[in-house]
Coordinates of C-alpha atoms in Angstrom, one line a residue:
X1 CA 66.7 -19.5 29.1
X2 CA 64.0 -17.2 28.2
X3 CA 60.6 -18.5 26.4
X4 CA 61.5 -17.6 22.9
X5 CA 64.2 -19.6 23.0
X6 CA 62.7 -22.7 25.5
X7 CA 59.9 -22.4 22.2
X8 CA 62.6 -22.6 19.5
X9 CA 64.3 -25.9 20.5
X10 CA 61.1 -27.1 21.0
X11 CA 59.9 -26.4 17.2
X12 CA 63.6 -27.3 16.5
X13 CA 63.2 -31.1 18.2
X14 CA 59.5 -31.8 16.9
X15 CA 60.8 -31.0 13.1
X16 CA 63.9 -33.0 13.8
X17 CA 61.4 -35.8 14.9
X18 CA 59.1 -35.1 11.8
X19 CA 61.6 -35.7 9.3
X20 CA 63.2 -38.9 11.0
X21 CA 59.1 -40.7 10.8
X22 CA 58.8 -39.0 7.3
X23 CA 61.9 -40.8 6.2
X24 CA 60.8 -44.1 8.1
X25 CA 58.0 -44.4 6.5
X26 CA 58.6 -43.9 3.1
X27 CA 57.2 -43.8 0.5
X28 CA 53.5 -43.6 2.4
X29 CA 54.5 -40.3 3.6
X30 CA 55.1 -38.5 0.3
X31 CA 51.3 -38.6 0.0
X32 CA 51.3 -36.8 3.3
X33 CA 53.8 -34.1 3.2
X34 CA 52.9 -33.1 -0.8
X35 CA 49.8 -31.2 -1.1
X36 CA 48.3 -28.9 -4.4
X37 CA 46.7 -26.0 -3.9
X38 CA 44.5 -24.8 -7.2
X39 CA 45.0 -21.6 -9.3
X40 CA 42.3 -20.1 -6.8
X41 CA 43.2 -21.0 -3.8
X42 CA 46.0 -20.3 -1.1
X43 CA 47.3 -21.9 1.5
X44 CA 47.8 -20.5 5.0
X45 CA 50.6 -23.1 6.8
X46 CA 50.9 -23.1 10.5
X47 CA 54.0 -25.3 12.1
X48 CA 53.2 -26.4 15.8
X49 CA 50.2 -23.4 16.2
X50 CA 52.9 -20.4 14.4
X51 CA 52.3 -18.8 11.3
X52 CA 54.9 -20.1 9.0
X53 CA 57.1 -17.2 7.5
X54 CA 56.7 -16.7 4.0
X55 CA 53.3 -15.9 3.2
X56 CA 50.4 -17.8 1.6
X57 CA 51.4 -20.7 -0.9
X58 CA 50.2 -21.8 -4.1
X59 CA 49.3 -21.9 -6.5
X60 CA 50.6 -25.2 -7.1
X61 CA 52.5 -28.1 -4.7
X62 CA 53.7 -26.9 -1.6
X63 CA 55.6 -29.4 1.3
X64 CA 54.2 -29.7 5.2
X65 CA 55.7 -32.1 7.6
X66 CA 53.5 -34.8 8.9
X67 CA 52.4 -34.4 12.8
X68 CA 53.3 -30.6 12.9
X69 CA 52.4 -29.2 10.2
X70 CA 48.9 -28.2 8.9
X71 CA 47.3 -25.8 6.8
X72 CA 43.9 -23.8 5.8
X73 CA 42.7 -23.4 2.2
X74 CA 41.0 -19.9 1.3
X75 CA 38.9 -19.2 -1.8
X76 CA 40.0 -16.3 -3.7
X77 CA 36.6 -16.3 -6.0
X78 CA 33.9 -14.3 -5.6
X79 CA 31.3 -15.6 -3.5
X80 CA 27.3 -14.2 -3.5
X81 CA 24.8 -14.5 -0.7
X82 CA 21.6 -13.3 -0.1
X83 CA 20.6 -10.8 3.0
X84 CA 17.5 -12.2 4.4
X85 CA 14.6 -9.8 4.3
X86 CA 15.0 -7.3 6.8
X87 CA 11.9 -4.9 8.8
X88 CA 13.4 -1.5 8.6
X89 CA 11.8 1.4 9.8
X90 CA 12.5 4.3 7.3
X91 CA 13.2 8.2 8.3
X92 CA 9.7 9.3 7.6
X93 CA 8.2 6.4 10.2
X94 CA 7.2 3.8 7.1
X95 CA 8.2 0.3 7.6
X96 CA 9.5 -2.1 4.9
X97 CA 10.6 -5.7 4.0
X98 CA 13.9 -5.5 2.4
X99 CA 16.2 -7.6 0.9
X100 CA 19.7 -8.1 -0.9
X101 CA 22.6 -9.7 -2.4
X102 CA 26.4 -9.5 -1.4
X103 CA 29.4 -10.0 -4.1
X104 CA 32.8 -10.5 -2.0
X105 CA 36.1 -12.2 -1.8
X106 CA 39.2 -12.5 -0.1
X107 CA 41.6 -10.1 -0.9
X108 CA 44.4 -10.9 1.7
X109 CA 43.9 -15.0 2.9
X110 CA 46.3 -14.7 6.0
X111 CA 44.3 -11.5 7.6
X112 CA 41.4 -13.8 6.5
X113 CA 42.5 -16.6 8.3
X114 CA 44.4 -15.4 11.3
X115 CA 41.9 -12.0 12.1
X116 CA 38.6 -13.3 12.1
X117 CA 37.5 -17.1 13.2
X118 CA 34.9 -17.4 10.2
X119 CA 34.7 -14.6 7.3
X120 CA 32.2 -15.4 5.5
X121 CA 29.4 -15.8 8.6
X122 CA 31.0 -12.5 10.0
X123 CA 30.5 -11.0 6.6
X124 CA 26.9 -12.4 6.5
X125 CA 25.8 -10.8 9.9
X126 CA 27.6 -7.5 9.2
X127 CA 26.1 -7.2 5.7
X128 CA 22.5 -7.5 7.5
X129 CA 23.3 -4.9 10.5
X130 CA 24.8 -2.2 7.8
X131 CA 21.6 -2.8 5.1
X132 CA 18.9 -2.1 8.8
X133 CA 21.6 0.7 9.5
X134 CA 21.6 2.6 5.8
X135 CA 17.8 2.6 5.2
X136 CA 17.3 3.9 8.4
X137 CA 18.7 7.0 7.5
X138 CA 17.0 6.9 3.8
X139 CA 13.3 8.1 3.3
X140 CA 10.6 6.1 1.2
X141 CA 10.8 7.7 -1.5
X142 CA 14.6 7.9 -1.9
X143 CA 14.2 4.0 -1.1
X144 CA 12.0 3.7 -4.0
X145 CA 13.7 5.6 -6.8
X146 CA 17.6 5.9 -5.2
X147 CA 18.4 2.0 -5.0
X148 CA 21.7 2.5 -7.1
X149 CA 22.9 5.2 -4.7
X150 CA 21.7 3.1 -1.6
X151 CA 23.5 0.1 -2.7
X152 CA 27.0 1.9 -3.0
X153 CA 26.9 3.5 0.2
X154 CA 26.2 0.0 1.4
X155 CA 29.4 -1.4 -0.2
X156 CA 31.3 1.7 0.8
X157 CA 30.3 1.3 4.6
X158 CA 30.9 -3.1 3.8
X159 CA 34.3 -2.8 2.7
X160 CA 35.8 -0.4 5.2
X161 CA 34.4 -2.8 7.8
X162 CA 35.9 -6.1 6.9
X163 CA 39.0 -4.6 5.4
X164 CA 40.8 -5.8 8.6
X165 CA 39.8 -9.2 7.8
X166 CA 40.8 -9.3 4.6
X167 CA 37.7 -9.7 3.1
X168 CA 36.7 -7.0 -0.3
X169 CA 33.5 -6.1 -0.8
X170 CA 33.1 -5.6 -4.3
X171 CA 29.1 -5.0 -5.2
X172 CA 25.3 -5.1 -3.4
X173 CA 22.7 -4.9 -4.7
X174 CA 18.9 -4.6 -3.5
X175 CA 16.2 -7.3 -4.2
X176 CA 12.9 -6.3 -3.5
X177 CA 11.8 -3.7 -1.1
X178 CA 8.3 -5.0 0.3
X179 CA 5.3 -2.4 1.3
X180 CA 2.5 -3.3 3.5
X181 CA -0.7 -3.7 1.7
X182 CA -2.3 -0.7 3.5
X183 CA 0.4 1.6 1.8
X184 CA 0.2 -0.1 -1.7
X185 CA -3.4 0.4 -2.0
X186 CA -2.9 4.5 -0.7
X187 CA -0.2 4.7 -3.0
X188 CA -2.0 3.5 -6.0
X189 CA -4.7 5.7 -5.5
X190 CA -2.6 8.7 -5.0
X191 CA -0.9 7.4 -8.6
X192 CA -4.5 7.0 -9.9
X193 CA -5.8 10.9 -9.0
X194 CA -2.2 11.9 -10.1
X195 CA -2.8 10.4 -13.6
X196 CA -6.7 11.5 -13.8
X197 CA -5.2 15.4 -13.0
X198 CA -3.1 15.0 -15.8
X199 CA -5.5 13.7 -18.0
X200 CA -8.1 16.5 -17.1
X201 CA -5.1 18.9 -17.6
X202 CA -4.3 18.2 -21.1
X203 CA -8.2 17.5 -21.9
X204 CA -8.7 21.4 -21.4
X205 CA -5.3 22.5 -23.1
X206 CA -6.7 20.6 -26.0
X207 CA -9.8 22.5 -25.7
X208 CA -8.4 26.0 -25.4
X209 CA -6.1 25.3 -28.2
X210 CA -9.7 24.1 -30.4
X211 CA -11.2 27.0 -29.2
X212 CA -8.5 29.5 -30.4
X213 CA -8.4 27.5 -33.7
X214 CA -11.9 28.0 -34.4
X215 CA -11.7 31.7 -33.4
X216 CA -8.8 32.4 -36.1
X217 CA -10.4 30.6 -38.5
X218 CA -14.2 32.6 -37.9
X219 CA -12.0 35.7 -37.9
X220 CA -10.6 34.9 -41.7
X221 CA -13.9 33.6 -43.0
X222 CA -15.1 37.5 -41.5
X223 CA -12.3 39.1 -43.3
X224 CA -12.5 37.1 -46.9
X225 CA -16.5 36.8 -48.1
X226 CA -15.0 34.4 -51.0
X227 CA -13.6 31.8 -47.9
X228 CA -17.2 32.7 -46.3
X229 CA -18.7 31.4 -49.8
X230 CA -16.3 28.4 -50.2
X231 CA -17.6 27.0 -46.7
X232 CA -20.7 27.8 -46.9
X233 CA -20.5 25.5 -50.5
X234 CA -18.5 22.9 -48.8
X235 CA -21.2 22.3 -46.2
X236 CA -24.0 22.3 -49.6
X237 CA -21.5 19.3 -51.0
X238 CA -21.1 17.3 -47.7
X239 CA -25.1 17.6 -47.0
X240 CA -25.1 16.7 -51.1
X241 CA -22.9 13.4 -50.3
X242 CA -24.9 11.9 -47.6
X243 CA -27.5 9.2 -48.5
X244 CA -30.7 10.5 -46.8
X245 CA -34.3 11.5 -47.4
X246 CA -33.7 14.9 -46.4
X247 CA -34.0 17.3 -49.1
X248 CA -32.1 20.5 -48.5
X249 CA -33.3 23.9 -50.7
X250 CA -29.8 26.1 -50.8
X251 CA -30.7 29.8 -50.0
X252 CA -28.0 32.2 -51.6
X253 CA -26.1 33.8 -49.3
X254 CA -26.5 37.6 -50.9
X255 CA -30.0 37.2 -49.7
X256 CA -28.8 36.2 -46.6
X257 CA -26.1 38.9 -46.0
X258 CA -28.5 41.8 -45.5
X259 CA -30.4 39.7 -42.5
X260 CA -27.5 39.3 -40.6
X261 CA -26.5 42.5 -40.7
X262 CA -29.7 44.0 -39.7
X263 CA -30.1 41.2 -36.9
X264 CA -26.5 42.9 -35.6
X265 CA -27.5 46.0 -35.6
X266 CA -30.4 44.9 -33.8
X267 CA -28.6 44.0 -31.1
X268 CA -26.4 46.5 -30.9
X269 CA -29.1 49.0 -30.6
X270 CA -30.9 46.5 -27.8
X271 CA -27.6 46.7 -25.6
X272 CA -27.1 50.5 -26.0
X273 CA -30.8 51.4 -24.8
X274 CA -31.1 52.5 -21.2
X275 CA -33.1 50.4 -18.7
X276 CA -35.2 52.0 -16.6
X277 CA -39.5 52.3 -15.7
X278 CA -41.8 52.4 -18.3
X279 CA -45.1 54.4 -18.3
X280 CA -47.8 53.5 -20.3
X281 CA -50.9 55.3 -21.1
X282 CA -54.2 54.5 -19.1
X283 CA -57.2 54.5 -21.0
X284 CA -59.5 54.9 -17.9
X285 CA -59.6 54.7 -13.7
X286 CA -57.4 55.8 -12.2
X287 CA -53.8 56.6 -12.9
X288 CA -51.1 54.2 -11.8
X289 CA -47.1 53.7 -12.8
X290 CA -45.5 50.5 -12.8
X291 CA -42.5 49.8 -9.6
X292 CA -39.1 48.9 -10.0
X293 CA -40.3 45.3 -10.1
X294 CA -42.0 45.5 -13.3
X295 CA -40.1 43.9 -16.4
X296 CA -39.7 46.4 -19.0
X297 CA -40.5 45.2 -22.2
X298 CA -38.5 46.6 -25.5
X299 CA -40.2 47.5 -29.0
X300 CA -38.9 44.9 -31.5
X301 CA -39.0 47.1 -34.2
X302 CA -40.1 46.8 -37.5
X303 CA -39.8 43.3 -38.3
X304 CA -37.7 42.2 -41.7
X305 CA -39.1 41.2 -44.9
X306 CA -38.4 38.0 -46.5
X307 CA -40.1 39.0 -49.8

């Protein structure tokens, strides 16, 4: 007689056996061969160490035989842990606290029973290992502004892993990712010059663009004597309006006209003239020329008349 069937008429004797004490002791055993299993949860039955045929039961009453029967109840919810903080050493050589949180649950309750001895410490250990193995590959940056990305690729990598043990992993997310204080304080200060350069940047657009502003608006007041006139009694009111002991005398501007241009001209004449030695006449002694160091001095001119 081979083993399979030296096993069958065992299994065949000890259910025999079962159901002549289940019907001896009645009605105490009812209590012991009716069980309920919730909406979410399933039963995994096992009859003398052999996975019954059949599947998971429940929800709702299933039957076991006292002695040789017995069975193991498996969550279908989702359960959450947290990934204690983990050193990891990044790509560029910088290395961080990090930690996490795992959404799963059992998608197949047999594999999760029968393939693995306890799925959710398994999953706990794995999800660590994977989260040290992903960062590795990440740099600081990418750790700092890429967490959504990070997190899938975590799940991805999660769920092929414990797909065998019928475990889904469905989300994880990172915490808190944890710098040493030495690379806080260089990265604030980096921040900090970062935000003064900018700063400093749009301080001198701000100028330029004043600059160029008051340059278009000289150029009109040049072109229109009437705008030159309005500003010039604009500034006569606003002096006018302030409550001081200055007292101002208004000078009108034809008189004023005239002077400006001659002062132009004046300097148009002083930029034209050529530079060179001067010679002056010597009254007595002997003759001498001032040197290349001497300053030359310009005539002025006739000077205006205010009269």
């Amino acid at each position: 007689m081979s083993e399979a069937d030296s096993i069958g008429c065992v299994e065949v004797l000890a259910t025999v056996c079962s159901i002549v004490l289940m019907v001896v002791t009645l009605p105490i055993s009812l209590f012991l061969c009716f069980k309920v299993v919730q909406e979410y949860e399933r039963a995994v039955i096992f009859r003398l160490g052999r996975l019954r045929s059949g599947g998971a039961r429940g929800p709702g009453v299933f039957f076991v035989l006292p002695c040789i029967d017995n069975y193991c109840k498996v969550d279908l919810r989702t359960v959450s842990f947290d990934v204690p903080p983990q050193e990891v050493l990044t790509r560029d050589s910088v290395t961080v606290s990090v930690d996490a949180v795992v959404y799963y649950r059992i998608r197949d309750p047999l594999n999760a029973v029968v393939q693995v001895a306890n799925y959710s410490h398994s999953t706990r250990l794995l999800a660590a290992t994977t989260l040290r193995n992903v960062l590795g590959t990440r740099n600081l940056s990418e750790l700092l502004t890429e967490r959504e990305a990070i997190s899938h690729s975590m799940q991805v990598t999660l769920d092929e892993a414990t797909d065998p043990w019928g475990v889904q992993v469905e989300r994880v997310e990172i915490k808190d990712v944890s710098l040493p204080d030495s690379l806080q304080r260089s990265m604030a200060a980096e921040a900090e010059a970062a935000r003064e350069a900018r700063a400093k940047v749009i301080a001198a657009e701000g100028e330029m663009k004043s600059s160029r502003a008051l340059k278009e608006a000289s150029d009109i007041m040049c072109e229109s004597p009437a705008a030159l006139q309005l500003r010039y009694l604009q500034t006569l009111s606003s002096i006018a309006g302030e409550k001081n002991s200055t007292i101002v005398f208004p000078l009108p501007i034809e008189l004023i006209g005239p002077l400006m241009n001659f002062t132009s001209s004046l300097g148009v004449q002083r930029t034209t003239a050529p530079m060179g030695p001067m010679r002056f006449p010597q009254t007595g002694g002997a003759p001498s020329t001032t040197t290349s160091n001497s300053t030359p001095v310009a005539d002025p001119g006739p000077q205006p008349s205010l009269e």
